[in-house]
XYZ file of C-alpha atoms in Angstrom:
324
model
C -36.565 -1.684 28.793
C -36.825 1.222 31.638
C -35.227 3.695 31.713
C -34.556 7.634 30.157
C -34.511 7.259 26.950
C -30.861 6.563 24.884
C -31.605 6.821 21.508
C -34.264 9.802 20.060
C -35.059 9.664 16.455
C -37.448 11.830 14.229
C -39.791 11.506 11.278
C -42.476 10.179 9.230
C -44.283 5.840 9.612
C -47.565 5.217 7.936
C -49.085 2.270 7.710
C -47.738 -0.004 5.117
C -49.804 -2.402 3.053
C -47.301 -5.547 2.600
C -47.752 -7.923 -0.305
C -48.729 -11.542 0.476
C -47.534 -13.273 -2.568
C -44.350 -11.523 -5.287
C -46.109 -9.319 -8.426
C -47.452 -6.240 -9.476
C -50.021 -5.286 -7.542
C -53.757 -6.651 -9.616
C -57.125 -6.449 -8.875
C -57.055 -9.721 -5.974
C -53.657 -9.112 -4.731
C -54.091 -9.805 -0.697
C -51.316 -7.798 1.844
C -51.270 -7.442 5.062
C -51.751 -4.076 7.015
C -48.041 -2.996 9.050
C -46.040 0.440 9.849
C -43.312 0.992 8.404
C -41.121 3.909 8.552
C -36.837 4.594 8.281
C -36.802 5.906 11.448
C -39.562 3.827 13.893
C -37.298 0.870 11.764
C -34.315 2.262 13.437
C -36.671 2.136 17.094
C -37.431 -0.896 17.218
C -34.694 -3.019 16.441
C -32.533 -1.281 19.014
C -36.263 -1.542 21.765
C -36.156 -5.305 21.112
C -31.562 -5.300 22.082
C -33.772 -3.544 24.889
C -31.423 -0.050 24.827
C -34.340 2.916 25.937
C -35.432 4.837 22.545
C -38.128 7.323 21.230
C -39.997 8.706 18.646
C -40.745 12.112 17.863
C -43.901 12.582 15.005
C -46.964 13.906 14.592
C -50.134 10.818 13.762
C -53.409 11.792 12.609
C -56.293 11.075 14.674
C -57.436 8.613 12.488
C -57.192 4.766 13.048
C -54.342 3.911 11.285
C -52.244 6.398 13.517
C -53.974 4.724 16.444
C -52.468 1.779 15.145
C -48.786 3.290 14.742
C -49.167 3.877 18.709
C -50.045 0.702 19.548
C -47.855 -1.195 17.251
C -44.043 0.769 18.738
C -45.531 0.930 22.291
C -45.812 -3.121 22.092
C -42.422 -2.781 20.738
C -41.571 -0.489 23.965
C -41.070 2.707 22.002
C -40.880 5.686 24.280
C -43.571 7.919 22.049
C -44.843 10.621 24.424
C -43.794 12.586 22.653
C -45.868 12.141 19.812
C -48.021 14.890 18.604
C -52.083 14.232 17.037
C -53.294 16.741 14.649
C -57.296 16.703 13.310
C -57.595 16.429 9.356
C -54.434 15.747 8.498
C -54.443 11.558 7.803
C -51.585 9.447 8.539
C -49.112 8.357 5.334
C -50.036 5.056 3.754
C -47.779 3.397 1.926
C -47.926 0.091 -0.793
C -44.888 -1.760 -1.340
C -44.482 -5.156 -3.898
C -41.556 -7.803 -4.590
C -40.131 -9.065 -7.547
C -37.026 -11.401 -6.912
C -36.511 -10.163 -4.048
C -36.247 -6.309 -4.593
C -39.293 -3.901 -2.881
C -40.554 -0.989 -5.155
C -42.888 1.174 -2.436
C -44.971 3.405 -3.765
C -46.879 6.291 -1.504
C -49.784 8.329 -0.357
C -48.222 10.749 2.120
C -48.292 14.444 0.550
C -50.269 16.389 2.595
C -50.224 14.017 5.516
C -50.138 14.630 9.180
C -46.359 14.002 9.310
C -45.953 16.548 7.011
C -46.846 19.056 10.496
C -43.315 18.320 12.105
C -42.156 21.503 13.499
C -38.602 22.754 15.645
C -41.527 23.491 18.373
C -41.869 19.859 18.792
C -38.607 19.344 20.083
C -37.272 18.966 23.775
C -36.621 22.301 25.318
C -34.333 21.028 27.353
C -32.547 17.589 25.953
C -31.841 14.929 27.722
C -29.147 13.868 30.057
C -30.197 10.513 29.264
C -29.913 10.687 25.216
C -26.420 9.372 24.172
C -27.716 9.530 19.832
C -29.700 11.303 17.503
C -30.774 9.043 14.282
C -31.961 11.140 11.700
C -32.289 10.027 7.631
C -33.120 12.353 4.518
C -37.117 11.397 4.797
C -37.736 13.773 6.964
C -35.809 17.113 4.888
C -38.000 15.933 1.760
C -41.903 16.525 3.750
C -41.192 19.767 3.101
C -40.244 22.665 4.683
C -41.129 22.323 8.424
C -39.432 18.954 8.462
C -36.630 19.928 6.917
C -35.750 22.908 9.594
C -36.222 20.116 12.336
C -34.092 17.826 11.255
C -31.517 21.699 10.673
C -31.627 21.833 14.300
C -32.364 19.151 16.166
C -28.466 18.056 14.282
C -27.999 21.447 15.496
C -29.146 20.721 18.932
C -27.756 17.991 19.750
C -23.864 18.039 18.391
C -23.710 21.242 20.221
C -24.896 18.765 23.890
C -22.324 16.701 22.435
C -24.637 13.335 21.486
C -23.909 11.707 18.931
C -25.852 11.937 16.265
C -26.760 9.518 12.548
C -27.692 11.185 9.092
C -28.882 8.047 7.431
C -29.478 9.855 3.112
C -32.069 7.485 2.617
C -32.752 9.057 -0.800
C -36.160 8.573 -2.477
C -35.958 9.697 -5.889
C -39.773 10.148 -5.658
C -39.935 13.110 -3.024
C -37.450 15.520 -4.464
C -37.317 17.090 -7.856
C -34.482 16.270 -7.955
C -30.647 14.941 -6.517
C -29.044 18.840 -6.350
C -32.545 19.431 -4.894
C -31.341 16.885 -2.121
C -27.071 17.389 -1.870
C -28.879 20.680 -1.180
C -30.606 19.825 1.984
C -28.267 17.648 3.555
C -26.396 19.707 2.849
C -27.012 21.544 5.461
C -27.587 18.222 7.863
C -24.171 17.054 7.059
C -21.932 20.209 8.931
C -23.197 18.467 12.385
C -23.439 14.174 11.480
C -21.238 12.418 13.755
C -22.050 9.848 10.765
C -23.260 9.479 7.682
C -24.810 6.409 6.513
C -25.922 5.702 2.750
C -25.971 2.616 0.564
C -23.705 3.200 -2.825
C -26.499 4.175 -5.359
C -27.833 6.043 -3.941
C -24.505 7.857 -2.769
C -23.694 8.233 -6.563
C -26.922 9.598 -7.186
C -26.731 12.598 -4.878
C -23.441 13.863 -4.716
C -22.804 12.761 -8.466
C -20.554 10.309 -7.962
C -19.456 6.235 -8.956
C -17.419 5.116 -6.560
C -17.898 3.987 -2.494
C -14.468 6.236 -1.941
C -16.024 8.973 -3.725
C -19.543 8.801 -1.846
C -17.837 8.828 1.462
C -15.067 11.627 0.942
C -18.522 14.237 -0.028
C -19.959 13.420 2.757
C -16.521 13.815 4.666
C -16.014 17.259 2.421
C -19.664 18.280 2.930
C -18.333 17.753 7.130
C -19.808 14.271 8.393
C -16.451 13.475 10.836
C -17.108 9.255 9.627
C -19.355 7.310 6.993
C -20.381 4.323 6.279
C -21.149 3.390 2.561
C -23.211 -0.403 1.800
C -22.093 -1.912 -0.517
C -24.503 -4.877 -1.187
C -22.974 -8.289 -0.950
C -19.777 -7.051 0.177
C -20.276 -5.221 2.999
C -20.291 -1.049 3.907
C -16.834 0.786 3.840
C -16.073 2.598 6.790
C -14.294 5.859 6.920
C -13.405 7.465 9.955
C -10.258 9.102 11.692
C -8.417 9.147 8.526
C -9.438 5.526 7.752
C -10.609 3.671 4.653
C -11.653 -0.239 5.569
C -14.224 -2.876 4.197
C -16.377 -4.219 6.534
C -17.036 -7.813 4.801
C -20.858 -9.436 5.770
C -20.602 -12.869 7.583
C -22.281 -14.477 4.716
C -24.274 -14.323 1.362
C -27.669 -13.600 2.607
C -31.160 -15.618 0.030
C -32.428 -12.311 -0.318
C -36.442 -12.420 0.953
C -37.239 -8.496 1.088
C -34.556 -5.923 0.709
C -36.523 -3.049 2.448
C -35.582 -2.315 6.045
C -32.407 -3.525 5.435
C -30.390 -0.181 6.136
C -32.710 1.025 9.060
C -31.571 -2.492 10.141
C -27.334 -1.926 9.283
C -27.838 1.899 11.131
C -29.485 0.074 14.226
C -26.554 -1.983 14.620
C -23.869 0.966 14.592
C -25.598 2.567 16.509
C -26.175 -0.079 19.010
C -21.901 -0.607 19.251
C -21.336 3.763 19.279
C -23.504 2.798 22.521
C -20.934 0.819 23.542
C -18.024 2.421 23.058
C -17.276 -0.051 19.986
C -14.497 0.215 17.602
C -15.824 1.453 13.738
C -15.303 -1.957 12.000
C -17.270 -3.776 15.200
C -20.047 -1.145 14.904
C -20.141 -2.040 11.307
C -20.454 -5.895 12.348
C -23.093 -5.642 13.923
C -24.532 -3.578 11.448
C -24.309 -6.044 9.539
C -25.223 -9.208 11.050
C -28.838 -6.628 12.118
C -28.817 -5.940 7.896
C -28.425 -10.107 7.450
C -31.752 -10.930 9.726
C -33.830 -8.139 7.852
C -33.292 -8.969 4.512
C -34.307 -13.046 5.807
C -38.151 -11.980 5.845
C -40.790 -9.216 4.538
C -41.460 -6.338 5.998
C -39.506 -3.974 7.339
C -39.034 -4.060 11.364
C -40.254 -7.610 11.305
C -37.168 -9.893 11.513
C -34.938 -7.625 13.618
C -34.586 -9.939 16.974
C -34.615 -10.720 20.622
C -31.459 -9.574 22.316
C -31.698 -12.767 23.918
C -31.245 -14.708 20.375
C -28.518 -12.099 19.068
C -26.092 -12.014 22.113
C -23.404 -14.454 20.917
C -23.610 -12.952 18.003
C -22.778 -9.207 18.695
C -20.628 -10.657 21.109
C -18.617 -12.325 18.003
C -18.873 -8.470 16.531
C -16.819 -7.292 18.990
C -14.228 -9.816 19.635
C -13.161 -10.569 15.479
C -12.114 -7.072 15.867
C -10.433 -7.206 19.398
C -8.270 -9.935 17.473
C -8.099 -8.404 14.463
C -5.552 -6.161 16.240
C -7.742 -2.991 15.572
C -8.248 -0.420 18.039
């Protein structure tokens, strides 16, 4: 993969302790050291699909920061805009799984990424950048990272760049859902797409259905919404139309973490190729299915050669259905 980035992401990536076996941590539990972060999960998935993508963040000058950079570089994510700071650690989080559902515990207070600032953004928006992807996690890291998200999406929207904002609501990072909603409502007026799961959307917006989540996101300013509804796929609302896009098949879930980020990558893939919303959602469902089949946050993301036919089918299915 070469060329200037078509997609830009901004946010925190941490070291991840990923368990070898199911069950809560206990003395003697064994873990594999990996990396994980919502924005770089998306970035790696797109890079594996041969989309040029860059990531902006702040890492500590520690071995874990080195590991993050080395991993992303190996995955061909452009990390030239990443800043290193001494005296602030690269964050760590711990995962454990039971019945296909994962629990996460973070050690990120005062981490290097909390030092993100508006000056970390490009002074001139690259003409190559077609999509900016952001998440609500960065908004939760503090006032300065939140200002970065708001300014980045404002600049992108003003430059005509497509913007995707995934709520990625994490209750442990917010005082309450109202605080998250207030922060997200600063971002959504500049968002082309709002992405979220129905569960987090209902909590943040205080509603009770996927349709109400989409309506709330659009009332806050987002032009379009994609609300993930588990086994039923995703509710897509755009151009005044709502439609349910079901997955191709139901997966046996090994690990659910990262599936939402894989969906975002698939939707962005479709947007980059000028696909209609239904086809973008089908691509998102397909990549999310790959994420559900294995452990880690991004390790099961496929290479383009492995899924080219599946991606083509996402577009063909919509064309044959007569959806424009």
